[in-house]
Amino acid sequence: MTIKRGFLKVSLLAALVMLVSLVLAACGDNTATPVPATTAAATKAATTAAGATTAAGATTAAATTASGATTAAATTAAGATTAAAASTLTGDIPIGAVWSLTGGAAIYGPSQKNAADMAVDEINKSGMLGTAKIKLITEDDRSVKEGGIPAFDKLINQDKVVAILGPTLSSTALATNPVAQDKKVVVLGVSNTAGGIVEIGNYVFRDSLPEASVIPNTVKATKEKLGYKNVAVMYGDDDAFTKSGYDVFKKALDDNGVKILTTETFKKGDTDFSAQLTKIKSLNPDAIIVSALAEEAAGIMSQGRQLGIPTTVKFIGGNGFNSAQLAKLAGAAAEDAISGAAWFISNDANGNQNFVKAYTAKYGTAPDQFAAQAYAGVYILATAIKNTGAANSTAIRDSLAKLKDIDTILGKFSFDDTRNPVHTPILQIVKNGKFELFK
Amino acid sequence: MPDFISNNIATINFSLINIALGLSIFITLFTGMLSLANAGFMAIGAYTAAVIATRTDFPLFGGFLLAIIVAVVVAIIFGLLIVRLREIFLAIATLGFGEIVRIFFLNGDKVVKAFTGDENTNVFNGAEGITIKYKSPQDILGLPETTWPLLLYVAVLIYFMITLQKSRFGRVLSAIRLDESAASTLGINVVRYRLLAFVIGAGIAAGAGALSTPIVRVIEPRNYVFGRAVDILASAVLGGMTTWIGPVLGAILLTALPEILRFLKDQREIVNGLIIMIAIIYLPRGISDPRFWSSLWRKRKSGQGNAAEVATEKEKEVKTG
């Protein structure tokens, strides 16, 4: 018994040690500020110079180091004076970014991070914000709310950011954005398309066109061009994205007077769609509407064609189609698949081709829509900061709300009264395994 | 509120939730049952509390109580079916239960529609889940009001676990874990006690789920996938299963580690995994393993001299172990 109690004491002690170490670790993180680092570097350079002068024979080296140190010192001094003199933009503007770099959504996060980093570099180099620089602080949310909520807390409380880009997933945004709204920090979602996001409050914006604005356009335009009257609908009912896509499709089809012959469902990860497709084939629809992510959409297309659904019956879908994976997985069956999208790689919007070129050169792969919207998001924020000339969150909020018809790689861009994006969505069709503009 | 707490409040909240979940699986492990149903019971608790919070004016406490009641009722019914299963068979049956619960909440509205005949009912809202309206939490005595219930809950649970290990009930559960047939020859109704442990674990998990709703804010089926059940188990395994301190330490470590390692940027997940792997390899009985810490303690003592005492203790250890 006494031994057991001894164990208990020891274990309690261990718990205490753990807690203390946790506290210390967290505190250590707090104290790391970038400002002393520069000072330290300057001092180091100065001391090196001093040390070198005493040593004979190394005069040249000493001179260079010394001059380097002076320049560094001079710049710091200059920076300080500007900060004191003018009340406009100077120094670092801390902006946070929360991406899903690991976990389930890790296929989207990295391209967002790449594009946002690239945009920040460009803006800082171009002097778009004068002497001020954007300091982008990127955090990973592990694709879960349990990672996103602490990431927002850290950015808001410790890094004191004026605005946050992201988070990648809509479901995370629903949990994290109320915190930012509460603390009056601007959030600009660049990939959130679900409902209820901008409704959180007047500090929450997004530049990602929700499916609710893309799909009605898709239905209207394809109905005009293809003239279909009866369609079959398929959707994934266990995924928030494909389910809400279906809801919008249904409404748009009803509004356009299209008759839905049947509605079939499937689950994420399903590979066999033959039962649903056989039923659809027997009903002879004019077109098949599919609200699915690329993997399932590819399966549906290839099995549909195998079952003998004629190629005149086109597959029409939402943003889930908008992936290079689709044509890769479905091959010839993906041919003529039509989908609406917010961005298109060959679009001739101002700067888009430069962006595609620069991104491809830097990262070795072509950008996707997630990259494009993140890139545009950084520019939209920077434009708002430039317009208002102040780096505080409320000023940026007001400035963002006033943005009208600015040039972005997504096209002419504005925010509407509900802080949703306004720009023309495009329609694309798969031709020879590549997306082309649907005309 | 001190800066340390306000800066890390989310991590503290999630740690408390995970401690409660860790303790919920601890009670079944303590009885020698490997049950993976706790993610499912957490979902039941969270959904019950979320429905109460969004559809009625009851305070969180009401949702919390109802969540536990619902989970206990479900656990009794389900427990009667599976409690005679052993080891891996029990694990698979409970794993299946977790998935059934998740899929029920995913498609629950269809069931409700079938019963009510109303096409527009959206109780569970499918894959999108229930979003709890965010209210800026007020500070009460230096902690946000959402943290207090969790802290109290965890305190009560820990008190329960401490008394459990010393009580007759706890010793009965221990006896079942160590040798079931021996326990039953002593007149212990094994099935009844196993059921009781299962139901208590379910109730604890449901309570944790209910109290997590104001913190997680979006209650969707994706929160309660198989991975969640593994996470719950991981905190007990990593922390150690000999005492209640194990799941507590394991939950704190698993929740806080990714946040502490944020400064590592891209390498974070790698280092996180590495630390956990090293802990499992070198401390297979968990980080709270009393033998490891007591041997450390003895080493420290021996450093101060008196090697003879250590030698005798080692001899003792050899004899007993």
Tab-separated table of N, CA and C in Angstrom, chain B residues 90-203:
chain	number	residue	atom	x	y	z
B	90	LEU	N	-14.926	-7.400	-29.152
B	90	LEU	CA	-15.580	-6.250	-28.527
B	90	LEU	C	-15.144	-4.970	-29.236
B	91	ALA	N	-13.849	-4.889	-29.536
B	91	ALA	CA	-13.332	-3.688	-30.205
B	91	ALA	C	-14.047	-3.471	-31.527
B	92	ILE	N	-14.233	-4.564	-32.287
B	92	ILE	CA	-14.862	-4.426	-33.607
B	92	ILE	C	-16.344	-4.071	-33.462
B	93	ALA	N	-17.011	-4.694	-32.500
B	93	ALA	CA	-18.437	-4.393	-32.310
B	93	ALA	C	-18.629	-2.927	-31.912
B	94	THR	N	-17.767	-2.443	-31.010
B	94	THR	CA	-17.919	-1.051	-30.560
B	94	THR	C	-17.522	-0.073	-31.661
B	95	LEU	N	-16.531	-0.470	-32.447
B	95	LEU	CA	-16.132	0.351	-33.594
B	95	LEU	C	-17.323	0.506	-34.548
B	96	GLY	N	-18.006	-0.616	-34.759
B	96	GLY	CA	-19.199	-0.583	-35.612
B	96	GLY	C	-20.256	0.336	-35.031
B	97	PHE	N	-20.402	0.296	-33.718
B	97	PHE	CA	-21.380	1.173	-33.069
B	97	PHE	C	-21.078	2.642	-33.365
B	98	GLY	N	-19.781	3.003	-33.249
B	98	GLY	CA	-19.377	4.388	-33.526
B	98	GLY	C	-19.793	4.821	-34.918
B	99	GLU	N	-19.581	3.919	-35.891
B	99	GLU	CA	-19.935	4.250	-37.264
B	99	GLU	C	-21.450	4.361	-37.445
B	100	ILE	N	-22.192	3.461	-36.751
B	100	ILE	CA	-23.657	3.511	-36.845
B	100	ILE	C	-24.151	4.862	-36.356
B	101	VAL	N	-23.594	5.307	-35.223
B	101	VAL	CA	-24.023	6.588	-34.665
B	101	VAL	C	-23.735	7.722	-35.651
B	102	ARG	N	-22.519	7.704	-36.207
B	102	ARG	CA	-22.137	8.765	-37.135
B	102	ARG	C	-23.069	8.786	-38.348
B	103	ILE	N	-23.330	7.596	-38.894
B	103	ILE	CA	-24.179	7.528	-40.090
B	103	ILE	C	-25.618	7.881	-39.746
B	104	PHE	N	-26.020	7.567	-38.505
B	104	PHE	CA	-27.362	7.976	-38.098
B	104	PHE	C	-27.489	9.500	-38.118
B	105	PHE	N	-26.486	10.196	-37.572
B	105	PHE	CA	-26.579	11.658	-37.543
B	105	PHE	C	-26.466	12.247	-38.947
B	106	LEU	N	-25.747	11.540	-39.825
B	106	LEU	CA	-25.624	11.993	-41.207
B	106	LEU	C	-26.972	11.928	-41.918
B	107	ASN	N	-27.735	10.862	-41.649
B	107	ASN	CA	-28.989	10.653	-42.357
B	107	ASN	C	-30.211	10.779	-41.455
B	108	GLY	N	-29.970	11.269	-40.225
B	108	GLY	CA	-31.035	11.303	-39.227
B	108	GLY	C	-32.269	12.053	-39.693
B	109	ASP	N	-32.048	13.101	-40.507
B	109	ASP	CA	-33.188	13.900	-40.951
B	109	ASP	C	-34.175	13.087	-41.780
B	110	LYS	N	-33.641	12.100	-42.523
B	110	LYS	CA	-34.529	11.254	-43.334
B	110	LYS	C	-35.457	10.449	-42.415
B	111	VAL	N	-34.879	9.989	-41.288
B	111	VAL	CA	-35.678	9.243	-40.320
B	111	VAL	C	-36.752	10.161	-39.726
B	112	VAL	N	-36.323	11.356	-39.332
B	112	VAL	CA	-37.261	12.304	-38.743
B	112	VAL	C	-38.377	12.627	-39.744
B	113	LYS	N	-37.992	12.804	-41.001
B	113	LYS	CA	-38.979	13.109	-42.045
B	113	LYS	C	-39.981	11.975	-42.183
B	114	ALA	N	-39.459	10.754	-42.140
B	114	ALA	CA	-40.346	9.601	-42.279
B	114	ALA	C	-41.371	9.555	-41.147
B	115	PHE	N	-40.936	9.968	-39.950
B	115	PHE	CA	-41.835	9.931	-38.801
B	115	PHE	C	-42.827	11.092	-38.818
B	116	THR	N	-42.307	12.298	-39.089
B	116	THR	CA	-43.178	13.470	-38.978
B	116	THR	C	-43.928	13.753	-40.279
B	117	GLY	N	-43.387	13.264	-41.391
B	117	GLY	CA	-44.010	13.537	-42.670
B	117	GLY	C	-43.769	14.951	-43.167
B	118	ASP	N	-42.961	15.708	-42.423
B	118	ASP	CA	-42.676	17.085	-42.812
B	118	ASP	C	-41.376	17.104	-43.614
B	119	GLU	N	-41.450	17.570	-44.868
B	119	GLU	CA	-40.291	17.530	-45.757
B	119	GLU	C	-39.204	18.513	-45.350
B	120	ASN	N	-39.573	19.541	-44.592
B	120	ASN	CA	-38.610	20.615	-44.329
B	120	ASN	C	-37.936	20.521	-42.959
B	121	THR	N	-38.085	19.370	-42.302
B	121	THR	CA	-37.409	19.271	-41.002
B	121	THR	C	-35.914	19.106	-41.209
B	122	ASN	N	-35.160	19.887	-40.464
B	122	ASN	CA	-33.717	19.763	-40.497
B	122	ASN	C	-33.202	19.774	-39.072
B	123	VAL	N	-33.291	18.623	-38.416
B	123	VAL	CA	-32.848	18.570	-37.024
B	123	VAL	C	-31.328	18.438	-36.977
B	124	PHE	N	-30.790	17.481	-37.719
B	124	PHE	CA	-29.356	17.211	-37.654
B	124	PHE	C	-28.600	17.847	-38.812
B	125	ASN	N	-29.307	18.207	-39.845
B	125	ASN	CA	-28.736	18.939	-40.968
B	125	ASN	C	-27.612	18.189	-41.685
B	126	GLY	N	-27.686	16.875	-41.709
B	126	GLY	CA	-26.789	16.041	-42.514
B	126	GLY	C	-25.321	16.346	-42.335
B	127	ALA	N	-24.604	16.384	-43.474
B	127	ALA	CA	-23.155	16.551	-43.434
B	127	ALA	C	-22.746	17.944	-42.976
B	128	GLU	N	-23.646	18.922	-43.137
B	128	GLU	CA	-23.275	20.281	-42.738
B	128	GLU	C	-23.297	20.453	-41.225
B	129	GLY	N	-24.079	19.630	-40.554
B	129	GLY	CA	-24.085	19.649	-39.100
B	129	GLY	C	-24.814	20.837	-38.501
B	130	ILE	N	-24.769	20.905	-37.180
B	130	ILE	CA	-25.455	21.975	-36.452
B	130	ILE	C	-24.423	23.030	-36.066
B	131	THR	N	-24.689	24.270	-36.406
B	131	THR	CA	-23.788	25.349	-36.022
B	131	THR	C	-24.375	26.070	-34.816
B	132	ILE	N	-23.603	26.105	-33.743
B	132	ILE	CA	-24.036	26.783	-32.519
B	132	ILE	C	-23.692	28.255	-32.654
B	133	LYS	N	-24.641	29.097	-32.308
B	133	LYS	CA	-24.386	30.536	-32.400
B	133	LYS	C	-23.304	30.926	-31.399
B	134	TYR	N	-22.334	31.701	-31.881
B	134	TYR	CA	-21.221	32.073	-31.016
B	134	TYR	C	-21.601	33.243	-30.126
B	135	LYS	N	-21.301	33.059	-28.839
B	135	LYS	CA	-21.501	34.171	-27.910
B	135	LYS	C	-20.153	34.460	-27.290
B	136	SER	N	-19.738	35.714	-27.309
B	136	SER	CA	-18.456	36.048	-26.719
B	136	SER	C	-18.476	35.638	-25.241
B	137	PRO	N	-17.591	34.693	-24.826
B	137	PRO	CA	-17.686	34.200	-23.456
B	137	PRO	C	-17.263	35.260	-22.426
B	138	GLN	N	-18.066	35.382	-21.387
B	138	GLN	CA	-17.734	36.331	-20.310
B	138	GLN	C	-16.716	35.687	-19.378
B	139	ASP	N	-15.873	36.509	-18.778
B	139	ASP	CA	-14.914	35.989	-17.814
B	139	ASP	C	-15.555	35.893	-16.432
B	140	ILE	N	-15.425	34.732	-15.823
B	140	ILE	CA	-15.861	34.584	-14.442
B	140	ILE	C	-14.647	34.132	-13.641
B	141	LEU	N	-14.232	34.897	-12.694
B	141	LEU	CA	-13.078	34.577	-11.854
B	141	LEU	C	-11.863	34.185	-12.688
B	142	GLY	N	-11.589	34.952	-13.703
B	142	GLY	CA	-10.355	34.747	-14.459
B	142	GLY	C	-10.387	33.657	-15.504
B	143	LEU	N	-11.547	33.025	-15.699
B	143	LEU	CA	-11.638	32.013	-16.762
B	143	LEU	C	-12.918	32.259	-17.550
B	144	PRO	N	-12.910	31.981	-18.860
B	144	PRO	CA	-14.132	32.156	-19.635
B	144	PRO	C	-15.230	31.218	-19.134
B	145	GLU	N	-16.474	31.642	-19.287
B	145	GLU	CA	-17.580	30.847	-18.760
B	145	GLU	C	-17.698	29.487	-19.425
B	146	THR	N	-17.136	29.348	-20.636
B	146	THR	CA	-17.213	28.044	-21.298
B	146	THR	C	-16.197	27.070	-20.730
B	147	THR	N	-15.138	27.582	-20.099
B	147	THR	CA	-14.098	26.699	-19.567
B	147	THR	C	-14.485	26.132	-18.211
B	148	TRP	N	-15.218	26.944	-17.406
B	148	TRP	CA	-15.564	26.513	-16.054
B	148	TRP	C	-16.284	25.167	-15.988
B	149	PRO	N	-17.362	24.965	-16.769
B	149	PRO	CA	-18.044	23.664	-16.676
B	149	PRO	C	-17.109	22.510	-16.985
B	150	LEU	N	-16.220	22.705	-17.964
B	150	LEU	CA	-15.280	21.644	-18.331
B	150	LEU	C	-14.330	21.352	-17.182
B	151	LEU	N	-13.832	22.427	-16.565
B	151	LEU	CA	-12.879	22.265	-15.476
B	151	LEU	C	-13.531	21.536	-14.304
B	152	LEU	N	-14.754	21.949	-13.988
B	152	LEU	CA	-15.470	21.297	-12.885
B	152	LEU	C	-15.726	19.832	-13.216
B	153	TYR	N	-16.146	19.602	-14.464
B	153	TYR	CA	-16.440	18.239	-14.902
B	153	TYR	C	-15.215	17.355	-14.749
B	154	VAL	N	-14.077	17.854	-15.236
B	154	VAL	CA	-12.837	17.078	-15.154
B	154	VAL	C	-12.453	16.861	-13.688
B	155	ALA	N	-12.640	17.893	-12.866
B	155	ALA	CA	-12.306	17.751	-11.437
B	155	ALA	C	-13.161	16.662	-10.795
B	156	VAL	N	-14.453	16.678	-11.105
B	156	VAL	CA	-15.351	15.660	-10.547
B	156	VAL	C	-14.930	14.273	-11.027
B	157	LEU	N	-14.600	14.184	-12.326
B	157	LEU	CA	-14.196	12.888	-12.882
B	157	LEU	C	-12.937	12.375	-12.200
B	158	ILE	N	-11.963	13.270	-12.001
B	158	ILE	CA	-10.711	12.836	-11.381
B	158	ILE	C	-10.974	12.379	-9.950
B	159	TYR	N	-11.820	13.127	-9.241
B	159	TYR	CA	-12.173	12.712	-7.876
B	159	TYR	C	-12.812	11.321	-7.903
B	160	PHE	N	-13.701	11.125	-8.867
B	160	PHE	CA	-14.371	9.829	-9.020
B	160	PHE	C	-13.351	8.720	-9.268
B	161	MET	N	-12.368	9.012	-10.141
B	161	MET	CA	-11.367	7.996	-10.477
B	161	MET	C	-10.494	7.675	-9.265
B	162	ILE	N	-10.132	8.701	-8.481
B	162	ILE	CA	-9.295	8.459	-7.300
B	162	ILE	C	-10.030	7.564	-6.309
B	163	THR	N	-11.306	7.901	-6.044
B	163	THR	CA	-12.059	7.083	-5.088
B	163	THR	C	-12.322	5.706	-5.661
B	164	LEU	N	-12.507	5.652	-6.984
B	164	LEU	CA	-12.779	4.357	-7.623
B	164	LEU	C	-11.664	3.360	-7.337
B	165	GLN	N	-10.423	3.841	-7.507
B	165	GLN	CA	-9.312	2.903	-7.377
B	165	GLN	C	-9.173	2.376	-5.957
B	166	LYS	N	-9.726	3.104	-4.987
B	166	LYS	CA	-9.608	2.635	-3.609
B	166	LYS	C	-10.867	1.900	-3.166
B	167	SER	N	-11.951	2.042	-3.953
B	167	SER	CA	-13.230	1.513	-3.473
B	167	SER	C	-13.394	0.028	-3.802
B	168	ARG	N	-14.417	-0.575	-3.218
B	168	ARG	CA	-14.718	-1.973	-3.501
B	168	ARG	C	-15.044	-2.147	-4.987
B	169	PHE	N	-15.852	-1.205	-5.487
B	169	PHE	CA	-16.251	-1.244	-6.895
B	169	PHE	C	-15.019	-1.269	-7.802
B	170	GLY	N	-14.062	-0.392	-7.497
B	170	GLY	CA	-12.831	-0.330	-8.291
B	170	GLY	C	-12.061	-1.625	-8.230
B	171	ARG	N	-12.010	-2.207	-7.042
B	171	ARG	CA	-11.253	-3.463	-6.906
B	171	ARG	C	-11.947	-4.591	-7.673
B	172	VAL	N	-13.273	-4.556	-7.688
B	172	VAL	CA	-14.014	-5.557	-8.473
B	172	VAL	C	-13.656	-5.427	-9.948
B	173	LEU	N	-13.664	-4.177	-10.449
B	173	LEU	CA	-13.327	-3.963	-11.865
B	173	LEU	C	-11.902	-4.435	-12.142
B	174	SER	N	-10.989	-4.114	-11.233
B	174	SER	CA	-9.598	-4.552	-11.356
B	174	SER	C	-9.524	-6.076	-11.422
B	175	ALA	N	-10.269	-6.713	-10.545
B	175	ALA	CA	-10.252	-8.176	-10.487
B	175	ALA	C	-10.721	-8.762	-11.819
B	176	ILE	N	-11.758	-8.150	-12.389
B	176	ILE	CA	-12.264	-8.638	-13.684
B	176	ILE	C	-11.185	-8.484	-14.752
B	177	ARG	N	-10.479	-7.335	-14.703
B	177	ARG	CA	-9.420	-7.118	-15.694
B	177	ARG	C	-8.325	-8.176	-15.545
B	178	LEU	N	-7.921	-8.450	-14.304
B	178	LEU	CA	-6.771	-9.331	-14.081
B	178	LEU	C	-7.108	-10.785	-14.382
B	179	ASP	N	-8.243	-11.247	-13.919
B	179	ASP	CA	-8.629	-12.629	-14.216
B	179	ASP	C	-10.136	-12.782	-14.075
B	180	GLU	N	-10.788	-12.903	-15.218
B	180	GLU	CA	-12.234	-12.924	-15.213
B	180	GLU	C	-12.802	-14.149	-14.514
B	181	SER	N	-12.213	-15.325	-14.835
B	181	SER	CA	-12.798	-16.556	-14.264
B	181	SER	C	-12.574	-16.581	-12.764
B	182	ALA	N	-11.392	-16.106	-12.336
B	182	ALA	CA	-11.144	-16.051	-10.902
B	182	ALA	C	-12.141	-15.121	-10.233
B	183	ALA	N	-12.396	-13.995	-10.878
B	183	ALA	CA	-13.334	-13.029	-10.313
B	183	ALA	C	-14.715	-13.637	-10.180
B	184	SER	N	-15.146	-14.383	-11.209
B	184	SER	CA	-16.506	-14.928	-11.142
B	184	SER	C	-16.607	-16.054	-10.112
B	185	THR	N	-15.506	-16.791	-9.908
B	185	THR	CA	-15.565	-17.821	-8.858
B	185	THR	C	-15.669	-17.178	-7.486
B	186	LEU	N	-15.197	-15.914	-7.376
B	186	LEU	CA	-15.330	-15.219	-6.098
B	186	LEU	C	-16.729	-14.660	-5.896
B	187	GLY	N	-17.594	-14.904	-6.859
B	187	GLY	CA	-18.977	-14.465	-6.706
B	187	GLY	C	-19.263	-13.107	-7.306
B	188	ILE	N	-18.357	-12.639	-8.171
B	188	ILE	CA	-18.600	-11.347	-8.824
B	188	ILE	C	-19.416	-11.587	-10.095
B	189	ASN	N	-20.488	-10.838	-10.254
B	189	ASN	CA	-21.281	-10.933	-11.480
B	189	ASN	C	-20.568	-10.152	-12.577
B	190	VAL	N	-19.725	-10.877	-13.321
B	190	VAL	CA	-18.827	-10.228	-14.275
B	190	VAL	C	-19.592	-9.412	-15.299
B	191	VAL	N	-20.634	-10.008	-15.857
B	191	VAL	CA	-21.359	-9.332	-16.934
B	191	VAL	C	-21.961	-8.025	-16.445
B	192	ARG	N	-22.520	-8.066	-15.225
B	192	ARG	CA	-23.155	-6.854	-14.723
B	192	ARG	C	-22.130	-5.736	-14.524
B	193	TYR	N	-20.965	-6.105	-13.977
B	193	TYR	CA	-19.955	-5.076	-13.739
B	193	TYR	C	-19.352	-4.547	-15.043
B	194	ARG	N	-19.191	-5.447	-15.999
B	194	ARG	CA	-18.683	-4.986	-17.307
B	194	ARG	C	-19.676	-4.006	-17.933
B	195	LEU	N	-20.955	-4.344	-17.827
B	195	LEU	CA	-21.987	-3.456	-18.373
B	195	LEU	C	-21.946	-2.100	-17.658
B	196	LEU	N	-21.789	-2.165	-16.349
B	196	LEU	CA	-21.761	-0.932	-15.562
B	196	LEU	C	-20.588	-0.045	-15.995
B	197	ALA	N	-19.416	-0.670	-16.157
B	197	ALA	CA	-18.243	0.110	-16.586
B	197	ALA	C	-18.472	0.714	-17.958
B	198	PHE	N	-19.084	-0.072	-18.853
B	198	PHE	CA	-19.352	0.407	-20.216
B	198	PHE	C	-20.297	1.605	-20.188
B	199	VAL	N	-21.343	1.500	-19.360
B	199	VAL	CA	-22.339	2.567	-19.287
B	199	VAL	C	-21.735	3.835	-18.664
B	200	ILE	N	-20.913	3.653	-17.621
B	200	ILE	CA	-20.280	4.824	-17.006
B	200	ILE	C	-19.370	5.524	-18.025
B	201	GLY	N	-18.583	4.709	-18.746
B	201	GLY	CA	-17.717	5.281	-19.782
B	201	GLY	C	-18.522	6.052	-20.807
B	202	ALA	N	-19.654	5.480	-21.223
B	202	ALA	CA	-20.511	6.138	-22.218
B	202	ALA	C	-21.031	7.465	-21.682
B	203	GLY	N	-21.475	7.453	-20.420
B	203	GLY	CA	-21.992	8.679	-19.813
B	203	GLY	C	-20.936	9.762	-19.748
